[in-house]
């Protein structure tokens, strides 16, 4: 069978790496929130319910607003919304560091969520614009920056916030300021690209690697893809938020040791995110999504039943493979609806935030109802839902313009 080839321009690597670096800074700001939970419980006497509501406020604001921001930017791109959004995050992290009351903490994390909601779809658009033929690689560089920032949460908690207390979060005001400086430079490039498009009376490449699909087929494919994202986000929320309690109960390890296991999961997840994009550029988006969903299933089911040494190995493998498709699902959605790059980025990444928030609440309720061990057994079968990826349409190859 002959494979059709699409033509795109060459990648702009400095912009690809710069926006990925800012994504790392942005998500390290967000990782301060869960990292601060032990400090807020110790210093302000907050309950677990109140801590859960803090996480819910952050993720739901980021989740709900991302598709809205993406839709608005598709209608009229506004390059300088990137540093403006990061300014909200700077105000939010400053408020978190010095807030004396619970309601001010909630307000601060909502500002962080607003900054994240503005950054993610616009940042993904910049990554897409700079990608050329390397859409998978570019999105991987972008997303691995974010995942690396998230992976820092256990280290931030142990080495910055625990010794310095709530005010230790003020250090991250400098992180936000650095991100704003970088975004001003990126936004200047973004604006110039838009000017060149207007002068040349051309539009940004919107070629899709999909076969000609009807609106109904696109709708079905998006539904299947969002189901995959639901399964992945739900399971990841379980590991990052609640698996620590299982480790402590089953293996009798210290909290600090258990946090290192979660860090391993997150770091190898970031590695999977990075490699997923380039692999998808070579073997196809759908193939990587299928691998990412099928391989972890037996590993997830085995995880609650094995000794500690084996559990560590399984945890690392699950993290790598389940996150292999993180950046790929974003690109796949963008190519399903190539005229709505920002909307699709906001929808897919925003859904990941939203499902993480809802998953955390659901798992917490389940854990209170049936216990830690039974909850881990039930959640271990969640990845089976991801088998819906088998129904996704295949994508084509792309090549550079000679």
Tab-separated table of C-alpha atoms in Angstrom, residues 361-372 374-376 378-379:
chain	number	residue	atom	x	y	z
A	361	UNK	CA	-11.502	13.200	44.732
A	362	UNK	CA	-12.949	9.861	43.565
A	363	UNK	CA	-9.960	7.854	44.778
A	364	UNK	CA	-10.017	9.634	48.125
A	365	UNK	CA	-13.701	8.796	48.625
A	366	UNK	CA	-13.081	5.184	47.573
A	367	UNK	CA	-10.129	4.916	49.943
A	368	UNK	CA	-12.246	6.176	52.839
A	369	UNK	CA	-14.995	3.682	51.922
A	370	UNK	CA	-13.168	0.404	51.211
A	371	UNK	CA	-9.604	0.986	52.379
A	372	UNK	CA	-6.217	1.593	50.803
A	374	UNK	CA	-8.936	-2.515	47.939
A	375	UNK	CA	-8.737	0.886	46.263
A	376	UNK	CA	-5.381	0.004	44.676
A	378	UNK	CA	-9.804	-1.517	41.812
A	379	UNK	CA	-7.778	1.296	40.265
